[in-house]
């Protein structure tokens, strides 16, 4: 997996690239641990580069979601494809996460 | 695992190493295509088999990367059968059940996915035989 | 073919049916990716193995779709080894050579591709052993 | 494999879709046999939908090329991707076939 991080106004945008399975998720977990340490309150995770996500990838995102929630931060997701959207739906996580079509919409949602 | 395969079967042997999961997924994708599944069903089947393999690596083999996993894929007349064989820790098949989704927590989605996606999910252990056999079947739905 | 594989190996068993070639190709692609080959090399390796399998089906098994092909892929420290085992008609390894390209005609490119692409292509037959083993190796080039 | 056929002025444009390997090439051979029977003189084969071609696919195209040549017809190819272009190059067929980047260029070449 590859990770790209940039800031748009006061929002941290994380672009993930690669499959999020049980092989790659530990790396994603480490990456997010570093970011959460900074106590970031507004994070957008862009899944545009993620073709596949398994329960291990979902677990990583749920962990980020819950940890941020605990310190009053908020996580938004965007850029899902048909496959990843379907997997969120089977897991009934589409109603738990704040999911946006595009990165711009997700970023904008923080200031509305 | 026997080494005879039928005309409609392929057999893949890998080590219990997560880095081979991608390979397993592309293989399941190709066979599901041959079986005539729709794209939506194909990604579901890929997910189910990925979860099953990941569970074998994590639970049956406790993360030991050096063990064997046999994956036999069969094209049925209208569907696909996936048999996963491991030689790891046995758990009684009744214990292999997914949790409810009402609680949001990381983990515990694998078996839920498998049961939700496949038409049949069957764990088989025998006293005289090492390890576990997992048999999953999914049929091509004609409409919907 | 023995059923023991090493930590860096995967073993695929298919029937000698052309419809499984796509599956073989995606599998070779995935392992070549793990081996660290560049995209250009990966498509070449995929081609070489596809040609080798197609030859087994066509020549060693004469088009009979019901025979076995074993494909063992090994990640080397810096490259990939592909072993293809069939139980079909044997041809003396010296006869397995590609033609020159000066003549334009349909056919006769398979072995040429394999030799052009791989660093080593070796056909092995033994009097006491059924069929043929084909061993191909390609190394990751550090530059160029 | 799938085949689409259309006519642009007096040129027959054939769009191929799918991998051209030893499994699919017999179908392609049959398809082209039908077209060559009509004695078509100007054919463009668009490989835009072909992600992969093996020696079996090349053999099919060489056969079409040679048969057309015999009755005074001419074949042009277009739409290759990096992979298929590479395979034509290894086989040294890139100098034998008339290869164009796009379908429009290939069609236009017939009237220049
Ligand atoms: N192949 C297996 N061998 C042994 N135990 C397993 C296996 N697969 C699943 N289990 C058990 O079933 C439980 C539920 O599995 P699952 O729903 O995939 O969630 P998770 O793996 O995240 O715990 C696991 O925690 C484990 O105890
Ligand atoms: N696996 C094989 N078993 C037996 N004979 C083979 C095998 N592979 C190739 N050959 C022989 O070598 C010849 C050249 O093979 P190749 O270069 O792939 O061209 P083609 O298959 O188009 O004839 C074949 O025609 C065949 O006689």
PDB file of N, CA, C and O in Angstrom, chain C residues 17-22 25 40 43-44 46-48 50-51 54 57 65 99 101 104-107 109-110 112-113 116-117, chain D residues 19-24 26 52-56 58-60 62-63 65-66 82-83 86-93 96:
ATOM      1  N   UNK C  17      -6.527 -27.595 -20.782  1.00  0.00           N
ATOM      2  CA  UNK C  17      -7.627 -26.950 -21.480  1.00  0.00           C
ATOM      3  C   UNK C  17      -7.287 -25.462 -21.646  1.00  0.00           C
ATOM      4  O   UNK C  17      -7.046 -24.761 -20.670  1.00  0.00           O
ATOM      5  N   UNK C  18      -7.294 -25.023 -22.905  1.00  0.00           N
ATOM      6  CA  UNK C  18      -6.940 -23.631 -23.225  1.00  0.00           C
ATOM      7  C   UNK C  18      -7.714 -22.587 -22.420  1.00  0.00           C
ATOM      8  O   UNK C  18      -7.256 -21.471 -22.246  1.00  0.00           O
ATOM      9  N   UNK C  19      -8.902 -22.958 -21.957  1.00  0.00           N
ATOM     10  CA  UNK C  19      -9.691 -21.942 -21.244  1.00  0.00           C
ATOM     11  C   UNK C  19      -9.052 -21.555 -19.919  1.00  0.00           C
ATOM     12  O   UNK C  19      -9.423 -20.546 -19.326  1.00  0.00           O
ATOM     13  N   UNK C  20      -8.114 -22.358 -19.425  1.00  0.00           N
ATOM     14  CA  UNK C  20      -7.432 -22.006 -18.179  1.00  0.00           C
ATOM     15  C   UNK C  20      -6.195 -21.133 -18.396  1.00  0.00           C
ATOM     16  O   UNK C  20      -5.526 -20.763 -17.436  1.00  0.00           O
ATOM     17  N   UNK C  21      -5.876 -20.818 -19.636  1.00  0.00           N
ATOM     18  CA  UNK C  21      -4.657 -20.035 -19.896  1.00  0.00           C
ATOM     19  C   UNK C  21      -4.714 -18.638 -19.281  1.00  0.00           C
ATOM     20  O   UNK C  21      -3.711 -18.122 -18.798  1.00  0.00           O
ATOM     21  N   UNK C  22      -5.882 -18.038 -19.319  1.00  0.00           N
ATOM     22  CA  UNK C  22      -6.035 -16.708 -18.717  1.00  0.00           C
ATOM     23  C   UNK C  22      -5.696 -16.746 -17.235  1.00  0.00           C
ATOM     24  O   UNK C  22      -5.048 -15.839 -16.691  1.00  0.00           O
ATOM     25  N   UNK C  25      -2.077 -16.930 -16.795  1.00  0.00           N
ATOM     26  CA  UNK C  25      -1.447 -15.624 -17.045  1.00  0.00           C
ATOM     27  C   UNK C  25      -1.582 -14.692 -15.848  1.00  0.00           C
ATOM     28  O   UNK C  25      -0.621 -14.027 -15.455  1.00  0.00           O
ATOM     29  N   UNK C  40       6.970  -3.945 -18.004  1.00  0.00           N
ATOM     30  CA  UNK C  40       7.361  -4.441 -19.319  1.00  0.00           C
ATOM     31  C   UNK C  40       7.838  -5.898 -19.239  1.00  0.00           C
ATOM     32  O   UNK C  40       7.458  -6.734 -20.060  1.00  0.00           O
ATOM     33  N   UNK C  43       4.820  -8.390 -18.571  1.00  0.00           N
ATOM     34  CA  UNK C  43       4.039  -8.879 -19.723  1.00  0.00           C
ATOM     35  C   UNK C  43       4.844  -9.865 -20.549  1.00  0.00           C
ATOM     36  O   UNK C  43       4.273 -10.791 -21.132  1.00  0.00           O
ATOM     37  N   UNK C  44       6.151  -9.686 -20.608  1.00  0.00           N
ATOM     38  CA  UNK C  44       6.984 -10.652 -21.338  1.00  0.00           C
ATOM     39  C   UNK C  44       6.951 -12.036 -20.680  1.00  0.00           C
ATOM     40  O   UNK C  44       6.779 -13.058 -21.358  1.00  0.00           O
ATOM     41  N   UNK C  46       4.706 -13.274 -18.712  1.00  0.00           N
ATOM     42  CA  UNK C  46       3.359 -13.811 -18.905  1.00  0.00           C
ATOM     43  C   UNK C  46       3.252 -14.472 -20.291  1.00  0.00           C
ATOM     44  O   UNK C  46       2.729 -15.581 -20.432  1.00  0.00           O
ATOM     45  N   UNK C  47       3.785 -13.801 -21.285  1.00  0.00           N
ATOM     46  CA  UNK C  47       3.762 -14.333 -22.658  1.00  0.00           C
ATOM     47  C   UNK C  47       4.527 -15.654 -22.734  1.00  0.00           C
ATOM     48  O   UNK C  47       4.039 -16.646 -23.300  1.00  0.00           O
ATOM     49  N   UNK C  48       5.724 -15.678 -22.159  1.00  0.00           N
ATOM     50  CA  UNK C  48       6.562 -16.878 -22.237  1.00  0.00           C
ATOM     51  C   UNK C  48       5.853 -18.086 -21.614  1.00  0.00           C
ATOM     52  O   UNK C  48       5.840 -19.179 -22.189  1.00  0.00           O
ATOM     53  N   UNK C  50       2.598 -18.449 -21.047  1.00  0.00           N
ATOM     54  CA  UNK C  50       1.402 -18.740 -21.844  1.00  0.00           C
ATOM     55  C   UNK C  50       1.769 -19.608 -23.045  1.00  0.00           C
ATOM     56  O   UNK C  50       1.105 -20.604 -23.346  1.00  0.00           O
ATOM     57  N   UNK C  51       2.829 -19.234 -23.728  1.00  0.00           N
ATOM     58  CA  UNK C  51       3.276 -19.998 -24.903  1.00  0.00           C
ATOM     59  C   UNK C  51       3.670 -21.427 -24.510  1.00  0.00           C
ATOM     60  O   UNK C  51       3.355 -22.388 -25.214  1.00  0.00           O
ATOM     61  N   UNK C  54       0.491 -23.366 -23.778  1.00  0.00           N
ATOM     62  CA  UNK C  54      -0.241 -23.626 -25.029  1.00  0.00           C
ATOM     63  C   UNK C  54       0.451 -24.739 -25.806  1.00  0.00           C
ATOM     64  O   UNK C  54      -0.208 -25.601 -26.396  1.00  0.00           O
ATOM     65  N   UNK C  57      -0.392 -28.150 -24.262  1.00  0.00           N
ATOM     66  CA  UNK C  57      -1.749 -28.566 -24.632  1.00  0.00           C
ATOM     67  C   UNK C  57      -1.789 -29.061 -26.082  1.00  0.00           C
ATOM     68  O   UNK C  57      -2.317 -30.120 -26.382  1.00  0.00           O
ATOM     69  N   UNK C  65      -7.944 -32.337 -23.745  1.00  0.00           N
ATOM     70  CA  UNK C  65      -8.148 -31.358 -22.678  1.00  0.00           C
ATOM     71  C   UNK C  65      -8.162 -31.969 -21.290  1.00  0.00           C
ATOM     72  O   UNK C  65      -8.308 -31.260 -20.301  1.00  0.00           O
ATOM     73  N   UNK C  99      12.345 -21.162 -34.433  1.00  0.00           N
ATOM     74  CA  UNK C  99      12.817 -20.923 -35.790  1.00  0.00           C
ATOM     75  C   UNK C  99      13.380 -19.510 -35.916  1.00  0.00           C
ATOM     76  O   UNK C  99      13.247 -18.696 -35.011  1.00  0.00           O
ATOM     77  N   UNK C 101      13.311 -15.734 -37.646  1.00  0.00           N
ATOM     78  CA  UNK C 101      12.145 -14.905 -37.969  1.00  0.00           C
ATOM     79  C   UNK C 101      12.151 -14.389 -39.400  1.00  0.00           C
ATOM     80  O   UNK C 101      11.249 -13.657 -39.796  1.00  0.00           O
ATOM     81  N   UNK C 104       8.195 -14.940 -42.889  1.00  0.00           N
ATOM     82  CA  UNK C 104       6.937 -14.523 -42.246  1.00  0.00           C
ATOM     83  C   UNK C 104       5.904 -15.604 -42.491  1.00  0.00           C
ATOM     84  O   UNK C 104       5.485 -15.825 -43.615  1.00  0.00           O
ATOM     85  N   UNK C 105       5.508 -16.291 -41.418  1.00  0.00           N
ATOM     86  CA  UNK C 105       4.427 -17.261 -41.579  1.00  0.00           C
ATOM     87  C   UNK C 105       3.689 -17.418 -40.250  1.00  0.00           C
ATOM     88  O   UNK C 105       4.252 -17.159 -39.182  1.00  0.00           O
ATOM     89  N   UNK C 106       2.415 -17.833 -40.346  1.00  0.00           N
ATOM     90  CA  UNK C 106       1.678 -17.998 -39.093  1.00  0.00           C
ATOM     91  C   UNK C 106       2.239 -19.206 -38.346  1.00  0.00           C
ATOM     92  O   UNK C 106       2.457 -20.247 -38.954  1.00  0.00           O
ATOM     93  N   UNK C 107       2.505 -19.051 -37.064  1.00  0.00           N
ATOM     94  CA  UNK C 107       2.979 -20.187 -36.257  1.00  0.00           C
ATOM     95  C   UNK C 107       4.480 -20.211 -36.095  1.00  0.00           C
ATOM     96  O   UNK C 107       5.227 -19.478 -36.751  1.00  0.00           O
ATOM     97  N   UNK C 109       6.217 -19.358 -33.364  1.00  0.00           N
ATOM     98  CA  UNK C 109       6.818 -18.258 -32.600  1.00  0.00           C
ATOM     99  C   UNK C 109       6.973 -18.576 -31.111  1.00  0.00           C
ATOM    100  O   UNK C 109       7.692 -17.885 -30.394  1.00  0.00           O
ATOM    101  N   UNK C 110       6.303 -19.616 -30.658  1.00  0.00           N
ATOM    102  CA  UNK C 110       6.241 -19.904 -29.228  1.00  0.00           C
ATOM    103  C   UNK C 110       7.594 -20.060 -28.561  1.00  0.00           C
ATOM    104  O   UNK C 110       7.924 -19.342 -27.613  1.00  0.00           O
ATOM    105  N   UNK C 112      10.497 -19.414 -29.784  1.00  0.00           N
ATOM    106  CA  UNK C 112      11.280 -18.201 -30.015  1.00  0.00           C
ATOM    107  C   UNK C 112      11.019 -17.168 -28.909  1.00  0.00           C
ATOM    108  O   UNK C 112      11.951 -16.618 -28.317  1.00  0.00           O
ATOM    109  N   UNK C 113       9.737 -16.943 -28.604  1.00  0.00           N
ATOM    110  CA  UNK C 113       9.381 -16.000 -27.533  1.00  0.00           C
ATOM    111  C   UNK C 113       9.997 -16.419 -26.197  1.00  0.00           C
ATOM    112  O   UNK C 113      10.582 -15.613 -25.473  1.00  0.00           O
ATOM    113  N   UNK C 116      13.707 -15.873 -26.171  1.00  0.00           N
ATOM    114  CA  UNK C 116      14.031 -14.439 -26.263  1.00  0.00           C
ATOM    115  C   UNK C 116      13.793 -13.747 -24.915  1.00  0.00           C
ATOM    116  O   UNK C 116      14.537 -12.866 -24.512  1.00  0.00           O
ATOM    117  N   UNK C 117      12.733 -14.161 -24.239  1.00  0.00           N
ATOM    118  CA  UNK C 117      12.301 -13.455 -23.028  1.00  0.00           C
ATOM    119  C   UNK C 117      13.021 -13.944 -21.770  1.00  0.00           C
ATOM    120  O   UNK C 117      13.486 -13.147 -20.955  1.00  0.00           O
TER     121      UNK C 117
ATOM    122  N   UNK D  19      -8.760 -11.013 -24.901  1.00  0.00           N
ATOM    123  CA  UNK D  19      -7.410 -11.536 -25.101  1.00  0.00           C
ATOM    124  C   UNK D  19      -7.366 -12.419 -26.340  1.00  0.00           C
ATOM    125  O   UNK D  19      -8.263 -13.225 -26.560  1.00  0.00           O
ATOM    126  N   UNK D  20      -6.323 -12.278 -27.148  1.00  0.00           N
ATOM    127  CA  UNK D  20      -6.145 -13.144 -28.321  1.00  0.00           C
ATOM    128  C   UNK D  20      -5.116 -14.223 -27.996  1.00  0.00           C
ATOM    129  O   UNK D  20      -3.932 -14.077 -28.323  1.00  0.00           O
ATOM    130  N   UNK D  21      -5.559 -15.287 -27.358  1.00  0.00           N
ATOM    131  CA  UNK D  21      -4.625 -16.365 -27.026  1.00  0.00           C
ATOM    132  C   UNK D  21      -5.021 -17.632 -27.786  1.00  0.00           C
ATOM    133  O   UNK D  21      -5.858 -17.572 -28.687  1.00  0.00           O
ATOM    134  N   UNK D  22      -4.443 -18.768 -27.408  1.00  0.00           N
ATOM    135  CA  UNK D  22      -4.747 -19.966 -28.184  1.00  0.00           C
ATOM    136  C   UNK D  22      -6.159 -20.473 -27.909  1.00  0.00           C
ATOM    137  O   UNK D  22      -6.689 -21.286 -28.651  1.00  0.00           O
ATOM    138  N   UNK D  23      -6.772 -19.967 -26.846  1.00  0.00           N
ATOM    139  CA  UNK D  23      -8.163 -20.333 -26.565  1.00  0.00           C
ATOM    140  C   UNK D  23      -9.126 -19.563 -27.475  1.00  0.00           C
ATOM    141  O   UNK D  23     -10.068 -20.116 -28.021  1.00  0.00           O
ATOM    142  N   UNK D  24      -8.876 -18.280 -27.631  1.00  0.00           N
ATOM    143  CA  UNK D  24      -9.829 -17.425 -28.353  1.00  0.00           C
ATOM    144  C   UNK D  24      -9.513 -17.291 -29.844  1.00  0.00           C
ATOM    145  O   UNK D  24     -10.402 -16.940 -30.627  1.00  0.00           O
ATOM    146  N   UNK D  26      -9.037 -19.367 -32.369  1.00  0.00           N
ATOM    147  CA  UNK D  26      -9.844 -20.090 -33.364  1.00  0.00           C
ATOM    148  C   UNK D  26     -11.130 -19.341 -33.721  1.00  0.00           C
ATOM    149  O   UNK D  26     -11.532 -19.322 -34.885  1.00  0.00           O
ATOM    150  N   UNK D  52      -4.113  -8.424 -24.543  1.00  0.00           N
ATOM    151  CA  UNK D  52      -3.040  -9.419 -24.620  1.00  0.00           C
ATOM    152  C   UNK D  52      -3.125 -10.177 -25.935  1.00  0.00           C
ATOM    153  O   UNK D  52      -4.218 -10.486 -26.410  1.00  0.00           O
ATOM    154  N   UNK D  53      -1.977 -10.471 -26.509  1.00  0.00           N
ATOM    155  CA  UNK D  53      -1.958 -11.298 -27.723  1.00  0.00           C
ATOM    156  C   UNK D  53      -0.798 -12.283 -27.628  1.00  0.00           C
ATOM    157  O   UNK D  53       0.313 -11.911 -27.232  1.00  0.00           O
ATOM    158  N   UNK D  54      -1.067 -13.541 -27.913  1.00  0.00           N
ATOM    159  CA  UNK D  54       0.002 -14.546 -27.903  1.00  0.00           C
ATOM    160  C   UNK D  54       0.347 -14.907 -29.343  1.00  0.00           C
ATOM    161  O   UNK D  54      -0.240 -14.369 -30.287  1.00  0.00           O
ATOM    162  N   UNK D  55       1.256 -15.860 -29.522  1.00  0.00           N
ATOM    163  CA  UNK D  55       1.639 -16.255 -30.881  1.00  0.00           C
ATOM    164  C   UNK D  55       0.439 -16.773 -31.667  1.00  0.00           C
ATOM    165  O   UNK D  55       0.404 -16.653 -32.893  1.00  0.00           O
ATOM    166  N   UNK D  56      -0.548 -17.327 -30.956  1.00  0.00           N
ATOM    167  CA  UNK D  56      -1.749 -17.810 -31.645  1.00  0.00           C
ATOM    168  C   UNK D  56      -2.530 -16.640 -32.248  1.00  0.00           C
ATOM    169  O   UNK D  56      -3.054 -16.730 -33.362  1.00  0.00           O
ATOM    170  N   UNK D  58      -1.160 -13.700 -33.041  1.00  0.00           N
ATOM    171  CA  UNK D  58      -0.317 -13.173 -34.111  1.00  0.00           C
ATOM    172  C   UNK D  58      -0.488 -14.017 -35.379  1.00  0.00           C
ATOM    173  O   UNK D  58      -0.582 -13.479 -36.479  1.00  0.00           O
ATOM    174  N   UNK D  59      -0.531 -15.347 -35.197  1.00  0.00           N
ATOM    175  CA  UNK D  59      -0.687 -16.248 -36.346  1.00  0.00           C
ATOM    176  C   UNK D  59      -1.978 -15.923 -37.098  1.00  0.00           C
ATOM    177  O   UNK D  59      -2.003 -15.895 -38.334  1.00  0.00           O
ATOM    178  N   UNK D  60      -3.037 -15.653 -36.343  1.00  0.00           N
ATOM    179  CA  UNK D  60      -4.321 -15.302 -36.954  1.00  0.00           C
ATOM    180  C   UNK D  60      -4.190 -14.046 -37.820  1.00  0.00           C
ATOM    181  O   UNK D  60      -4.655 -14.002 -38.956  1.00  0.00           O
ATOM    182  N   UNK D  62      -1.391 -12.722 -39.046  1.00  0.00           N
ATOM    183  CA  UNK D  62      -0.471 -12.963 -40.170  1.00  0.00           C
ATOM    184  C   UNK D  62      -1.215 -13.667 -41.312  1.00  0.00           C
ATOM    185  O   UNK D  62      -1.041 -13.339 -42.483  1.00  0.00           O
ATOM    186  N   UNK D  63      -2.077 -14.595 -40.937  1.00  0.00           N
ATOM    187  CA  UNK D  63      -2.854 -15.305 -41.944  1.00  0.00           C
ATOM    188  C   UNK D  63      -3.764 -14.359 -42.724  1.00  0.00           C
ATOM    189  O   UNK D  63      -3.825 -14.427 -43.954  1.00  0.00           O
ATOM    190  N   UNK D  65      -3.355 -11.157 -43.055  1.00  0.00           N
ATOM    191  CA  UNK D  65      -2.431 -10.301 -43.808  1.00  0.00           C
ATOM    192  C   UNK D  65      -2.016 -10.970 -45.119  1.00  0.00           C
ATOM    193  O   UNK D  65      -2.085 -10.372 -46.206  1.00  0.00           O
ATOM    194  N   UNK D  66      -1.620 -12.226 -45.027  1.00  0.00           N
ATOM    195  CA  UNK D  66      -1.109 -12.925 -46.205  1.00  0.00           C
ATOM    196  C   UNK D  66      -2.217 -13.261 -47.212  1.00  0.00           C
ATOM    197  O   UNK D  66      -2.038 -13.123 -48.417  1.00  0.00           O
ATOM    198  N   UNK D  82       0.685  -0.856 -24.710  1.00  0.00           N
ATOM    199  CA  UNK D  82       2.115  -1.122 -24.492  1.00  0.00           C
ATOM    200  C   UNK D  82       2.436  -2.613 -24.599  1.00  0.00           C
ATOM    201  O   UNK D  82       3.436  -3.011 -25.206  1.00  0.00           O
ATOM    202  N   UNK D  83       1.584  -3.436 -24.004  1.00  0.00           N
ATOM    203  CA  UNK D  83       1.828  -4.881 -23.988  1.00  0.00           C
ATOM    204  C   UNK D  83       1.790  -5.474 -25.395  1.00  0.00           C
ATOM    205  O   UNK D  83       2.729  -6.151 -25.824  1.00  0.00           O
ATOM    206  N   UNK D  86       4.612  -4.351 -27.556  1.00  0.00           N
ATOM    207  CA  UNK D  86       5.838  -5.045 -27.174  1.00  0.00           C
ATOM    208  C   UNK D  86       5.926  -6.436 -27.791  1.00  0.00           C
ATOM    209  O   UNK D  86       6.989  -6.866 -28.246  1.00  0.00           O
ATOM    210  N   UNK D  87       4.788  -7.132 -27.837  1.00  0.00           N
ATOM    211  CA  UNK D  87       4.776  -8.494 -28.369  1.00  0.00           C
ATOM    212  C   UNK D  87       4.990  -8.487 -29.887  1.00  0.00           C
ATOM    213  O   UNK D  87       5.728  -9.315 -30.424  1.00  0.00           O
ATOM    214  N   UNK D  88       4.392  -7.523 -30.575  1.00  0.00           N
ATOM    215  CA  UNK D  88       4.661  -7.371 -32.015  1.00  0.00           C
ATOM    216  C   UNK D  88       6.154  -7.090 -32.249  1.00  0.00           C
ATOM    217  O   UNK D  88       6.741  -7.573 -33.220  1.00  0.00           O
ATOM    218  N   UNK D  89       6.739  -6.316 -31.360  1.00  0.00           N
ATOM    219  CA  UNK D  89       8.153  -5.959 -31.519  1.00  0.00           C
ATOM    220  C   UNK D  89       9.069  -7.162 -31.322  1.00  0.00           C
ATOM    221  O   UNK D  89       9.997  -7.373 -32.102  1.00  0.00           O
ATOM    222  N   UNK D  90       8.802  -7.949 -30.256  1.00  0.00           N
ATOM    223  CA  UNK D  90       9.647  -9.138 -30.044  1.00  0.00           C
ATOM    224  C   UNK D  90       9.574 -10.049 -31.271  1.00  0.00           C
ATOM    225  O   UNK D  90      10.567 -10.655 -31.674  1.00  0.00           O
ATOM    226  N   UNK D  91       8.391 -10.137 -31.875  1.00  0.00           N
ATOM    227  CA  UNK D  91       8.219 -11.018 -33.037  1.00  0.00           C
ATOM    228  C   UNK D  91       8.712 -10.355 -34.320  1.00  0.00           C
ATOM    229  O   UNK D  91       8.589 -10.929 -35.404  1.00  0.00           O
ATOM    230  N   UNK D  92       9.223  -9.138 -34.189  1.00  0.00           N
ATOM    231  CA  UNK D  92       9.686  -8.332 -35.345  1.00  0.00           C
ATOM    232  C   UNK D  92       8.580  -8.162 -36.386  1.00  0.00           C
ATOM    233  O   UNK D  92       8.846  -8.098 -37.593  1.00  0.00           O
ATOM    234  N   UNK D  93       7.362  -8.111 -35.933  1.00  0.00           N
ATOM    235  CA  UNK D  93       6.239  -7.932 -36.849  1.00  0.00           C
ATOM    236  C   UNK D  93       5.842  -6.469 -36.978  1.00  0.00           C
ATOM    237  O   UNK D  93       5.010  -6.114 -37.807  1.00  0.00           O
ATOM    238  N   UNK D  96       6.524  -5.383 -40.389  1.00  0.00           N
ATOM    239  CA  UNK D  96       5.779  -6.089 -41.440  1.00  0.00           C
ATOM    240  C   UNK D  96       4.379  -5.501 -41.603  1.00  0.00           C
ATOM    241  O   UNK D  96       3.935  -5.182 -42.701  1.00  0.00           O
TER     242      UNK D  96
END
